[in-house]
């Protein structure tokens, strides 16, 4: 019997250590008497030293990808506004479910008056909390609706603008005229990125093609490399990606090809292959948004800005880029920023030859948010959703 | 068949072998434990522990062989926890294995926070880069699969063959199988049942750890959270698919590796059969390894052939006084 007890104890220790380890990972919420939550916010704003911001991440703040980009944004925001370490609460690895609601409520208990959640599926859970705490401001990255709540915003970057620029770098680099694209899931955000990238490629290399392979998963580091290698085996010599890890860049380097990253600057992962990467600078949004809470000017909005606001950018071009890339990228960037270049302006054909955007017209934001077709030059198809 | 197809097929097989190698390591680890009568569902966890430890040691020391050894040891440490609970304390093997998986993933992601900003030194990446065997790698179809691979891929093959010889052609191997089939009989013959179980569970953990190290150090070459991403579970299924035979596991591992990549290869290829267009559904392909495993399970159940059956005492605890 004693042995059985010991076995149970060992099991228990293994289980417990997971929870304690998970706990260590996040900034432990401190017990502070929270007077702020009862203060009506309204148009008067909140004094800067009374601001407390909560961040809910779907992944680890050190994932080297999506959540880390948000965490870098948090640090930028703190530096810009001069917030101290105890004015932020971070919760990592929060699944898209009731855990998100609990995390947000815990943050409010700890005195947070601004809360951000960074994943699509956090939305409805965050909204539940927003209904109960009208004086707390909520921000939901990648969300598609504000649930008609006056204290709830969504925010996103027009990363496709940066992808268009990265397409220029890829189009100038390719020798075979074949570029590969490792794509996660067939949703509008990914399709839009592929289309903008391809338009960028073909703006400098009109005959180049972009072959897309869907992985049908958001996260599988090994599969990302397998997908990239498959594209390289098909004759592609530049690889772009809409997935989280550096695996596609590693695959490119091993085959002597080149790669465009995503989300973070990863020259060190594939120094001989890395060209550049479209990046998010979430700090620009966070700083402006928290500042508006301090000023009392905060309003519910659907924030969707691009290069102009600095919330997206292209990483510095590496030395692997073709000669003349910098000039072409800078020229296009300037035109996008002054409005003389609209990426999705006609004439645009889809890759089955149908004219989708007539000359002189361009896609609206609503159309961009539901984009489900590939532009001319893309090899591949968007799976029909049932 | 035109040469373009042959070249494409050769590169596909090369990739399939690379995808199959972590599965093969996990499967060999599973087979060793199960032959000694212990079903260890902690393969995924042990692979994660091996992956993070191997990566850490490789990044810090820059020593490729030391990294592989450390990764294997980490897997063995996970297996040791499992062995203490299931062998010494006779705990439930299924539950303990599941716990080990959850534990392994959690602790590896935690330790891995240190590794996300680390990169592998060139010395390690060069050491495990594919070695092109002159001449032989030009053999059509299978040349690249066998003769243009990392030494780690070759290691898996060599180990599989050695383990087959060990289990089937040596006296100690016979003892192992006896422990798995009927520990009371083994005990009566003077075989130290617990010692055999411990050593083989630990060796199995070592192999799983090597599989994880292959993933992080050789294949992905960067630490990522949840990097094993379910491969350990496919390996558990593969043990059955290979019918507990290490050499068949090579075939099974490569086949399952190919299944993981065939959907990608064919995604943009138009195929027609008798005039009907075929579109392979990726979700369907993902299910194939498991469906095939179930079919094998049913077939060996029907066949009733002795050598196709699981070890007789698999996943049961051995009590010396029990009848």
XYZ file of C-alpha atoms in Angstrom:
709
model
C 0.000 0.000 0.000
C 2.837 2.310 0.861
C 4.221 1.827 -2.652
C 0.870 2.741 -4.203
C 0.780 5.912 -2.163
C 4.265 6.831 -3.278
C 3.322 6.225 -6.902
C 0.318 8.490 -6.570
C 2.532 11.092 -4.936
C 5.018 10.968 -7.819
C 2.197 11.390 -10.320
C 0.925 14.305 -8.306
C 4.354 15.928 -8.202
C 4.629 15.641 -11.990
C 1.216 17.192 -12.460
C 1.793 19.942 -9.922
C 5.140 20.928 -11.371
C 3.405 21.708 -14.658
C 1.097 24.156 -13.012
C 3.809 25.834 -10.998
C 6.077 26.015 -14.043
C 3.289 27.532 -16.109
C 2.770 30.011 -13.315
C 6.396 31.078 -13.294
C 6.226 31.923 -16.962
C 3.906 34.835 -16.606
C 4.325 37.990 -14.630
C 2.648 36.984 -11.420
C -0.342 39.230 -10.784
C 0.352 41.141 -7.605
C -2.200 41.637 -4.911
C -2.850 45.334 -4.807
C -5.854 47.083 -3.383
C -7.454 48.145 -6.629
C -9.171 51.461 -6.251
C -8.866 52.339 -9.957
C -11.582 50.013 -11.160
C -14.207 51.906 -9.224
C -13.091 55.267 -10.580
C -15.359 56.282 -13.437
C -13.144 56.738 -16.493
C -15.302 58.858 -18.794
C -13.835 61.724 -20.762
C -11.607 62.902 -17.935
C -9.022 60.233 -18.591
C -6.880 58.361 -16.108
C -3.719 59.696 -14.545
C -0.672 57.983 -16.007
C 0.442 56.485 -12.723
C -3.009 54.959 -12.296
C -2.894 53.192 -15.661
C -2.544 49.443 -15.516
C -2.519 47.429 -18.732
C -3.234 43.716 -19.090
C -1.953 41.624 -22.024
C -3.446 38.234 -22.879
C -1.333 36.197 -25.310
C -2.355 33.061 -27.168
C 1.268 31.859 -27.119
C 4.468 32.356 -25.207
C 5.961 35.843 -25.042
C 9.157 34.145 -26.225
C 7.717 32.225 -29.157
C 9.932 34.063 -31.600
C 6.820 34.862 -33.600
C 3.337 36.247 -33.202
C 3.010 36.657 -29.439
C 6.578 37.823 -29.104
C 5.839 40.577 -31.622
C 3.007 41.692 -29.338
C 5.259 41.500 -26.312
C 7.864 43.643 -28.044
C 5.013 46.057 -28.722
C 4.192 46.056 -25.019
C 7.813 46.918 -24.179
C 7.866 49.695 -26.805
C 4.639 51.089 -25.401
C 6.039 51.071 -21.857
C 9.197 52.854 -23.014
C 7.264 55.424 -25.054
C 4.842 56.261 -22.253
C 7.231 55.696 -19.371
C 5.161 53.023 -17.613
C 6.764 50.926 -14.900
C 6.952 47.125 -14.764
C 4.155 46.898 -12.155
C 1.808 48.793 -14.460
C 1.479 45.830 -16.800
C 0.196 42.308 -16.285
C 1.030 39.624 -18.853
C -0.705 36.268 -19.177
C 0.850 33.861 -21.684
C -0.452 30.703 -23.351
C -4.080 31.658 -22.789
C -6.280 29.369 -24.921
C -9.197 30.682 -26.972
C -11.873 29.771 -24.481
C -13.203 30.405 -21.005
C -9.599 30.731 -19.779
C -9.435 34.039 -21.599
C -12.463 35.330 -19.723
C -10.949 34.244 -16.427
C -7.634 35.876 -17.275
C -9.362 39.166 -18.083
C -11.408 39.079 -14.852
C -8.271 38.329 -12.828
C -6.576 41.289 -14.453
C -9.451 43.576 -13.512
C -9.285 42.256 -9.945
C -5.636 43.277 -10.037
C -6.503 46.804 -11.059
C -6.127 46.753 -14.835
C -8.072 49.445 -16.645
C -6.947 48.566 -20.173
C -6.866 44.969 -21.437
C -5.622 43.563 -24.746
C -6.045 40.037 -26.086
C -4.091 39.034 -29.159
C -5.905 36.114 -30.745
C -8.980 35.892 -32.965
C -10.780 33.351 -30.771
C -10.338 35.425 -27.595
C -13.008 37.814 -28.875
C -16.284 36.542 -27.500
C -14.759 35.779 -24.095
C -13.256 39.222 -23.854
C -16.610 40.725 -24.856
C -18.313 38.874 -21.982
C -16.014 40.667 -19.554
C -16.351 43.978 -21.385
C -20.121 43.893 -20.822
C -19.620 43.604 -17.065
C -16.956 46.301 -16.762
C -17.967 49.298 -18.882
C -15.273 51.482 -17.315
C -12.436 49.186 -18.472
C -11.155 49.531 -22.072
C -10.672 46.403 -24.154
C -8.684 45.799 -27.314
C -8.904 42.672 -29.447
C -6.254 42.006 -32.083
C -7.408 40.501 -35.412
C -11.058 40.747 -34.268
C -13.792 41.341 -36.799
C -16.396 43.051 -34.638
C -16.794 45.189 -31.524
C -20.025 43.500 -30.326
C -21.539 47.024 -30.235
C -19.734 47.661 -26.988
C -18.601 51.255 -26.409
C -15.561 50.061 -24.433
C -14.342 47.463 -26.946
C -12.020 47.987 -29.936
C -10.435 45.732 -32.489
C -6.975 46.364 -33.930
C -4.968 44.955 -36.799
C -2.153 45.975 -39.093
C -2.364 46.105 -42.870
C 0.480 43.617 -43.105
C -0.357 43.048 -46.770
C 1.249 46.409 -47.538
C 4.533 45.126 -46.137
C 4.002 41.820 -47.941
C 3.693 43.711 -51.230
C 7.111 45.260 -50.539
C 8.597 41.879 -49.627
C 7.217 40.609 -52.956
C 9.387 43.165 -54.722
C 12.464 41.765 -52.982
C 11.458 38.216 -53.927
C 10.617 39.106 -57.527
C 14.004 40.715 -58.046
C 15.850 37.789 -56.443
C 14.324 34.782 -58.191
C 16.351 33.207 -60.992
C 13.928 30.427 -61.883
C 10.928 32.751 -61.885
C 9.266 30.427 -59.370
C 8.575 31.564 -55.843
C 7.070 29.322 -53.167
C 4.681 30.360 -50.414
C 4.130 28.300 -47.266
C 0.582 29.117 -46.180
C -1.109 28.192 -42.927
C -4.905 28.237 -43.194
C -7.132 29.389 -46.075
C -8.692 32.450 -44.443
C -9.019 35.925 -45.934
C -6.056 37.346 -44.003
C -3.705 34.753 -45.511
C -5.224 34.947 -49.013
C -4.914 38.739 -48.946
C -1.253 38.442 -47.981
C -0.534 35.999 -50.810
C -2.311 38.217 -53.343
C -0.525 41.379 -52.229
C 2.797 39.527 -52.225
C 2.191 38.242 -55.750
C 1.205 41.709 -56.997
C 4.486 42.945 -55.502
C 6.445 40.160 -57.205
C 4.846 40.841 -60.572
C 5.313 44.595 -60.312
C 9.025 43.959 -60.911
C 8.957 40.510 -62.540
C 5.766 40.191 -64.622
C 6.247 36.544 -65.577
C 7.181 35.137 -62.169
C 4.781 32.732 -60.445
C 4.015 32.150 -56.766
C 3.184 28.557 -55.864
C 1.110 28.210 -52.708
C 0.910 25.100 -50.557
C -1.573 25.048 -47.673
C -0.560 23.308 -44.472
C -4.047 23.498 -42.962
C -2.612 24.130 -39.527
C -1.438 27.274 -37.756
C 1.418 25.612 -35.981
C 3.619 22.652 -36.855
C 7.326 23.548 -37.090
C 8.364 20.293 -38.761
C 5.548 20.451 -41.316
C 6.506 24.028 -42.169
C 9.930 22.814 -43.186
C 8.512 19.848 -45.087
C 6.202 22.196 -46.991
C 9.029 24.569 -47.853
C 11.250 21.689 -48.993
C 8.440 20.441 -51.226
C 8.212 23.879 -52.849
C 11.981 23.960 -53.313
C 11.846 20.480 -54.867
C 9.281 21.900 -57.301
C 11.881 24.379 -58.533
C 11.155 27.441 -56.395
C 14.232 29.421 -55.420
C 12.663 31.981 -53.087
C 10.313 30.974 -50.271
C 7.846 33.252 -48.532
C 5.668 32.275 -45.615
C 2.537 32.926 -43.658
C 3.353 30.697 -40.743
C 5.044 31.214 -37.433
C 8.469 29.608 -37.330
C 11.773 29.994 -39.114
C 11.605 26.450 -40.527
C 10.871 27.558 -44.139
C 13.906 29.855 -44.052
C 16.083 27.008 -42.784
C 14.809 24.783 -45.600
C 15.709 27.480 -48.134
C 19.188 27.895 -46.697
C 19.869 24.158 -46.839
C 18.969 24.100 -50.528
C 20.959 27.225 -51.363
C 17.776 29.213 -51.988
C 16.399 32.406 -50.402
C 13.571 33.237 -48.042
C 11.247 35.950 -46.803
C 10.435 35.669 -43.089
C 7.428 36.864 -41.136
C 6.687 38.510 -37.782
C 10.223 38.984 -36.576
C 13.664 39.701 -37.923
C 15.319 36.290 -38.202
C 18.511 36.848 -40.148
C 20.355 34.741 -37.549
C 18.210 31.666 -38.306
C 19.214 31.531 -41.956
C 21.989 34.068 -42.574
C 22.621 32.966 -46.164
C 18.956 32.787 -47.176
C 17.127 35.555 -45.332
C 16.139 38.510 -47.522
C 13.723 40.490 -45.374
C 10.392 40.076 -43.596
C 7.080 41.877 -43.195
C 6.854 42.889 -39.548
C 4.264 44.152 -37.099
C 5.201 47.039 -34.830
C 2.325 46.680 -32.384
C 3.973 49.193 -30.049
C 2.775 52.026 -32.296
C -0.834 51.020 -31.702
C -0.433 50.194 -28.013
C 1.284 53.493 -27.231
C -1.332 55.565 -29.079
C -4.222 53.595 -27.613
C -3.042 53.759 -23.994
C -2.193 57.440 -24.448
C -5.785 58.075 -25.535
C -6.993 56.412 -22.331
C -4.747 58.723 -20.335
C -6.032 61.723 -22.297
C -9.640 60.647 -21.980
C -10.092 60.604 -25.747
C -10.369 56.824 -26.098
C -13.225 55.683 -28.348
C -14.308 52.278 -29.573
C -12.803 51.790 -33.017
C -11.872 49.223 -35.611
C -8.196 50.073 -35.988
C -6.725 48.835 -39.286
C -3.651 50.813 -40.246
C -0.581 50.101 -42.317
C 2.783 51.514 -43.294
C 1.595 55.082 -42.720
C 0.907 54.535 -39.040
C 4.100 52.506 -38.671
C 2.198 49.556 -37.232
C 3.547 47.391 -40.057
C 6.934 47.652 -41.757
C 9.412 45.770 -43.864
C 12.508 44.576 -42.041
C 15.882 45.957 -43.144
C 16.920 44.360 -46.428
C 19.747 41.881 -45.893
C 22.883 41.730 -48.007
C 21.367 38.676 -49.742
C 18.924 40.884 -51.636
C 19.465 41.532 -55.333
C 21.075 44.757 -56.417
C 18.626 47.616 -56.798
C 16.082 46.103 -54.417
C 16.374 48.929 -51.952
C 15.538 51.617 -54.549
C 12.475 49.756 -55.861
C 11.193 48.975 -52.366
C 11.659 52.539 -51.172
C 9.913 53.916 -54.258
C 6.908 51.624 -53.797
C 6.815 52.332 -50.083
C 6.717 56.077 -50.682
C 3.898 55.656 -53.202
C 1.847 53.476 -50.857
C 2.327 55.983 -48.064
C 1.301 59.009 -50.120
C -1.654 57.137 -51.564
C -0.550 57.137 -55.194
C -0.179 53.338 -55.148
C -3.233 51.368 -54.045
C -2.256 47.714 -53.947
C -5.616 46.195 -54.819
C -6.489 48.551 -57.658
C -7.606 47.285 -61.052
C -7.235 45.882 -63.486
C -6.698 42.660 -61.513
C -7.462 39.206 -62.878
C -7.778 36.095 -60.770
C -5.621 33.075 -61.552
C -8.385 31.527 -63.663
C -8.380 34.497 -66.013
C -11.537 36.261 -64.805
C -11.353 40.012 -64.328
C -12.058 40.634 -60.654
C -11.261 44.322 -60.337
C -11.930 46.612 -63.284
C -9.493 49.341 -64.290
C -9.959 52.438 -62.202
C -11.567 50.534 -59.332
C -10.111 49.072 -56.185
C -11.224 46.650 -53.491
C -12.965 48.084 -50.452
C -11.966 47.171 -46.900
C -15.055 44.962 -46.636
C -14.037 43.103 -49.805
C -10.478 42.760 -48.521
C -11.791 41.271 -45.289
C -13.524 38.467 -47.168
C -11.040 37.903 -50.008
C -11.213 34.296 -51.235
C -9.533 34.244 -54.657
C -5.963 34.332 -55.947
C -4.610 36.938 -58.330
C -3.030 36.034 -61.654
C 0.405 34.496 -61.155
C -0.504 32.364 -58.144
C -0.275 28.608 -58.634
C -2.740 26.991 -56.272
C -6.306 27.449 -55.190
C -8.279 28.577 -52.175
C -10.097 25.507 -50.846
C -13.839 25.959 -50.920
C -15.145 26.180 -47.405
C -18.163 23.988 -46.862
C 8.271 7.757 -67.331
C 10.189 10.906 -68.060
C 13.264 11.874 -66.120
C 11.525 14.887 -64.555
C 9.204 12.556 -62.732
C 12.081 10.370 -61.547
C 13.983 13.359 -60.212
C 10.888 14.646 -58.415
C 10.182 11.198 -56.984
C 13.779 10.827 -55.782
C 13.587 14.153 -53.954
C 10.226 13.209 -52.506
C 11.595 9.940 -51.125
C 14.554 11.799 -49.650
C 12.130 14.124 -47.870
C 9.924 11.236 -46.765
C 12.907 9.588 -45.084
C 13.709 12.830 -43.266
C 10.104 13.144 -42.093
C 10.082 9.485 -41.088
C 13.275 9.543 -39.027
C 11.843 11.116 -35.826
C 8.941 8.672 -36.117
C 11.381 5.785 -36.465
C 13.295 6.791 -33.325
C 10.066 7.099 -31.342
C 8.845 3.761 -32.652
C 12.076 1.960 -31.790
C 11.856 3.433 -28.290
C 8.284 2.239 -27.977
C 9.145 -1.238 -29.225
C 11.952 -1.688 -26.668
C 9.652 -0.794 -23.785
C 6.716 -2.843 -25.047
C 8.865 -5.904 -25.690
C 9.655 -5.775 -21.974
C 5.920 -5.561 -21.268
C 5.605 -1.824 -20.686
C 3.331 0.345 -22.795
C 4.739 3.864 -22.572
C 2.411 6.544 -23.928
C 4.945 9.182 -22.905
C 6.775 9.079 -26.256
C 5.671 12.612 -27.135
C 6.832 13.941 -23.759
C 10.188 12.165 -23.925
C 10.756 13.432 -27.464
C 10.065 16.970 -26.258
C 12.516 16.571 -23.366
C 15.126 15.240 -25.766
C 14.445 18.020 -28.248
C 14.936 20.847 -25.778
C 17.943 19.311 -24.027
C 19.671 18.353 -27.258
C 19.107 21.828 -28.631
C 20.332 23.535 -25.489
C 23.526 21.486 -25.322
C 24.149 21.892 -29.054
C 23.683 25.667 -28.850
C 25.832 26.084 -25.747
C 28.669 23.634 -26.397
C 28.588 23.432 -30.186
C 29.350 19.740 -29.863
C 27.043 17.658 -32.080
C 27.639 14.234 -30.536
C 27.428 15.524 -26.985
C 24.123 17.167 -27.920
C 22.689 13.899 -29.224
C 23.852 12.090 -26.108
C 22.346 14.725 -23.815
C 19.068 14.630 -25.741
C 18.940 10.872 -25.380
C 19.703 11.118 -21.665
C 16.883 13.610 -21.168
C 14.494 11.151 -22.774
C 15.864 8.453 -20.478
C 15.245 10.662 -17.435
C 11.597 10.950 -18.485
C 11.497 7.183 -18.917
C 13.036 6.734 -15.472
C 10.116 8.587 -13.861
C 7.769 6.322 -15.783
C 9.708 3.205 -14.814
C 9.745 4.083 -11.112
C 5.981 4.512 -11.110
C 5.033 1.552 -13.285
C 7.683 -1.029 -12.387
C 8.639 -0.347 -8.787
C 5.257 0.983 -7.675
C 3.209 -0.968 -10.228
C 1.175 2.069 -11.182
C -1.159 2.076 -14.150
C 0.975 2.258 -17.301
C -1.550 4.090 -19.480
C -2.185 6.859 -16.992
C 1.488 7.242 -16.139
C 2.421 7.435 -19.819
C -0.165 10.124 -20.459
C 1.080 12.037 -17.438
C 4.631 11.791 -18.743
C 3.527 13.285 -22.069
C 1.831 16.253 -20.392
C 4.766 16.682 -18.029
C 7.355 16.421 -20.811
C 5.656 18.996 -23.016
C 5.177 21.419 -20.124
C 8.689 21.253 -18.716
C 10.257 21.390 -22.190
C 8.360 24.515 -23.184
C 9.326 26.060 -19.864
C 13.010 25.254 -20.205
C 12.747 26.156 -23.894
C 12.108 29.816 -23.100
C 15.863 30.040 -22.670
C 16.387 28.506 -26.093
C 14.158 30.665 -28.294
C 16.841 33.290 -28.738
C 19.678 30.771 -29.185
C 20.958 29.694 -32.566
C 22.867 26.566 -33.457
C 26.589 26.985 -34.106
C 27.679 26.259 -37.664
C 29.770 23.334 -36.386
C 26.621 21.427 -35.400
C 24.696 22.216 -38.543
C 27.609 21.203 -40.743
C 28.140 17.974 -38.815
C 24.543 16.892 -39.381
C 24.225 18.248 -42.906
C 23.327 15.645 -45.562
C 26.326 13.623 -46.701
C 26.376 12.971 -50.432
C 27.847 9.565 -51.208
C 29.552 10.019 -54.592
C 28.048 7.912 -57.332
C 25.520 6.056 -55.204
C 23.405 9.163 -54.629
C 22.823 9.231 -58.388
C 20.913 5.929 -58.344
C 17.470 6.677 -59.757
C 14.611 6.961 -57.281
C 16.242 5.662 -54.090
C 19.698 7.232 -54.465
C 18.915 10.452 -52.652
C 16.766 8.701 -50.055
C 19.608 6.500 -48.852
C 22.840 8.148 -49.970
C 22.190 11.851 -49.485
C 21.113 12.098 -45.887
C 22.287 13.350 -42.528
C 24.300 10.877 -40.455
C 21.437 11.045 -37.942
C 19.064 9.494 -40.497
C 21.539 6.674 -41.049
C 21.892 6.212 -37.291
C 18.178 5.427 -37.020
C 18.462 2.708 -39.666
C 21.538 1.149 -38.082
C 19.884 1.163 -34.659
C 16.738 -0.453 -36.043
C 18.732 -3.322 -37.526
C 20.849 -3.726 -34.373
C 17.751 -3.796 -32.172
C 16.193 -6.456 -34.392
C 19.314 -8.604 -34.089
C 19.450 -7.985 -30.357
C 15.826 -8.946 -29.748
C 15.685 -11.914 -32.076
C 19.176 -13.372 -32.223
C 20.690 -12.949 -28.768
C 20.023 -14.712 -25.487
C 19.481 -11.444 -23.632
C 16.995 -10.430 -26.299
C 15.168 -13.698 -25.754
C 15.025 -12.904 -22.050
C 13.549 -9.478 -22.824
C 10.796 -11.012 -24.893
C 10.145 -13.533 -22.134
C 9.750 -10.747 -19.601
C 7.215 -9.126 -21.891
C 5.349 -12.339 -22.637
C 5.320 -13.974 -19.249
C 7.226 -12.336 -16.399
C 6.356 -15.142 -13.936
C 8.052 -17.679 -16.162
C 11.004 -15.348 -16.624
C 11.200 -14.829 -12.881
C 11.149 -18.586 -12.342
C 14.091 -18.911 -14.748
C 16.082 -16.546 -12.551
C 15.702 -13.516 -14.812
C 15.643 -10.263 -12.891
C 12.333 -8.990 -14.280
C 12.510 -5.482 -12.852
C 16.097 -4.988 -13.989
C 15.125 -5.956 -17.534
C 12.102 -3.688 -17.484
C 14.108 -0.754 -16.149
C 16.948 -1.042 -18.634
C 14.675 -1.373 -21.643
C 12.282 1.377 -20.638
C 15.286 3.639 -20.130
C 16.868 2.625 -23.423
C 13.517 3.271 -25.084
C 13.416 6.720 -23.512
C 16.928 7.354 -24.779
C 15.810 6.575 -28.336
C 12.771 8.842 -28.025
C 15.091 11.576 -26.774
C 17.276 11.044 -29.846
C 14.190 11.424 -32.033
C 13.437 14.750 -30.381
C 17.040 15.862 -30.807
C 16.846 15.004 -34.491
C 13.823 17.279 -34.822
C 15.256 20.289 -33.013
C 18.934 20.023 -33.942
C 18.959 18.386 -37.371
C 15.577 19.007 -39.005
C 14.167 22.290 -37.717
C 17.529 23.597 -36.391
C 15.784 26.036 -34.083
C 13.909 25.628 -30.828
C 10.147 26.160 -31.116
C 7.425 25.638 -28.536
C 5.546 22.325 -28.886
C 7.997 21.385 -31.556
C 7.178 17.676 -31.652
C 3.543 18.598 -32.417
C 2.015 15.127 -32.206
C 4.724 13.050 -33.918
C 5.120 11.071 -30.683
C 1.549 9.864 -30.982
C 2.075 8.711 -34.537
C 5.088 6.766 -33.232
C 2.880 5.052 -30.641
C 0.581 3.974 -33.464
C 3.580 2.922 -35.546
C 4.689 0.414 -32.907
C 1.491 -1.494 -33.626
C 1.691 -0.860 -37.372
C 5.182 -2.381 -37.376
C 3.834 -5.302 -35.310
C 6.650 -4.821 -32.774
C 9.313 -5.486 -35.396
C 12.166 -2.926 -35.519
C 12.992 -3.595 -39.167
C 9.377 -3.281 -40.240
C 9.426 -0.013 -38.271
C 11.884 1.433 -40.831
C 9.373 0.754 -43.569
C 6.485 2.014 -41.424
C 8.320 5.159 -40.319
C 9.232 6.092 -43.870
C 5.743 5.286 -45.107
C 4.148 7.492 -42.461
C 6.757 10.146 -43.202
C 5.773 9.979 -46.857
C 2.105 10.250 -45.923
C 2.883 13.470 -44.053
C 4.371 15.026 -47.179
C 2.461 13.433 -50.081
C -0.516 15.730 -49.555
C 1.749 18.752 -49.909
C 3.349 17.406 -53.061
C 0.069 16.597 -54.748
C -1.834 19.693 -53.622
C -1.318 21.581 -56.860
C -1.233 18.532 -59.131
C -4.273 17.728 -61.181
C -5.026 14.024 -61.110
C -7.583 12.068 -62.983
C -8.731 8.480 -62.731
C -11.058 7.125 -65.425
C -11.835 10.679 -66.402
C -12.840 11.773 -62.898
C -10.816 14.501 -61.252
C -9.373 13.400 -57.935
C -8.743 15.895 -55.201
C -6.954 14.512 -52.185
C -8.325 15.993 -49.020
C -5.471 16.933 -46.663
C -7.498 16.147 -43.554
C -8.188 12.697 -44.960
C -4.473 12.130 -45.556
C -3.716 13.186 -41.973
C -6.031 10.440 -40.761
C -4.432 7.731 -42.880
C -1.675 6.670 -40.435
C -4.245 6.061 -37.731
C -6.713 4.326 -40.046
C -3.939 2.066 -41.294
C -2.944 1.288 -37.709
C -6.509 0.311 -36.872
C -6.643 -1.920 -39.941
C -3.395 -3.610 -38.877
C -4.815 -4.087 -35.372
C -7.920 -5.747 -36.789
C -5.875 -7.908 -39.158
C -3.528 -9.216 -36.467
C -6.566 -9.845 -34.297
C -8.121 -11.990 -37.031
C -4.885 -13.730 -37.998
C -4.154 -15.148 -34.547
C -0.585 -15.788 -35.692
C 1.613 -15.974 -32.599
C 4.419 -13.758 -33.878
C 1.928 -11.040 -34.828
C 0.479 -10.674 -31.338
C 1.403 -7.966 -28.840
C 3.631 -9.071 -25.951
C 1.411 -11.171 -23.696
C 1.945 -9.193 -20.534
C 1.817 -5.769 -22.229
C 0.615 -2.951 -19.982
C 0.036 -5.264 -17.031
C 1.965 -4.898 -13.820
C 3.890 -7.908 -12.592
C 3.297 -8.976 -9.009
C 5.614 -11.759 -8.005
C 3.158 -13.534 -5.715
C 0.221 -13.116 -8.082
C -1.214 -16.015 -10.014
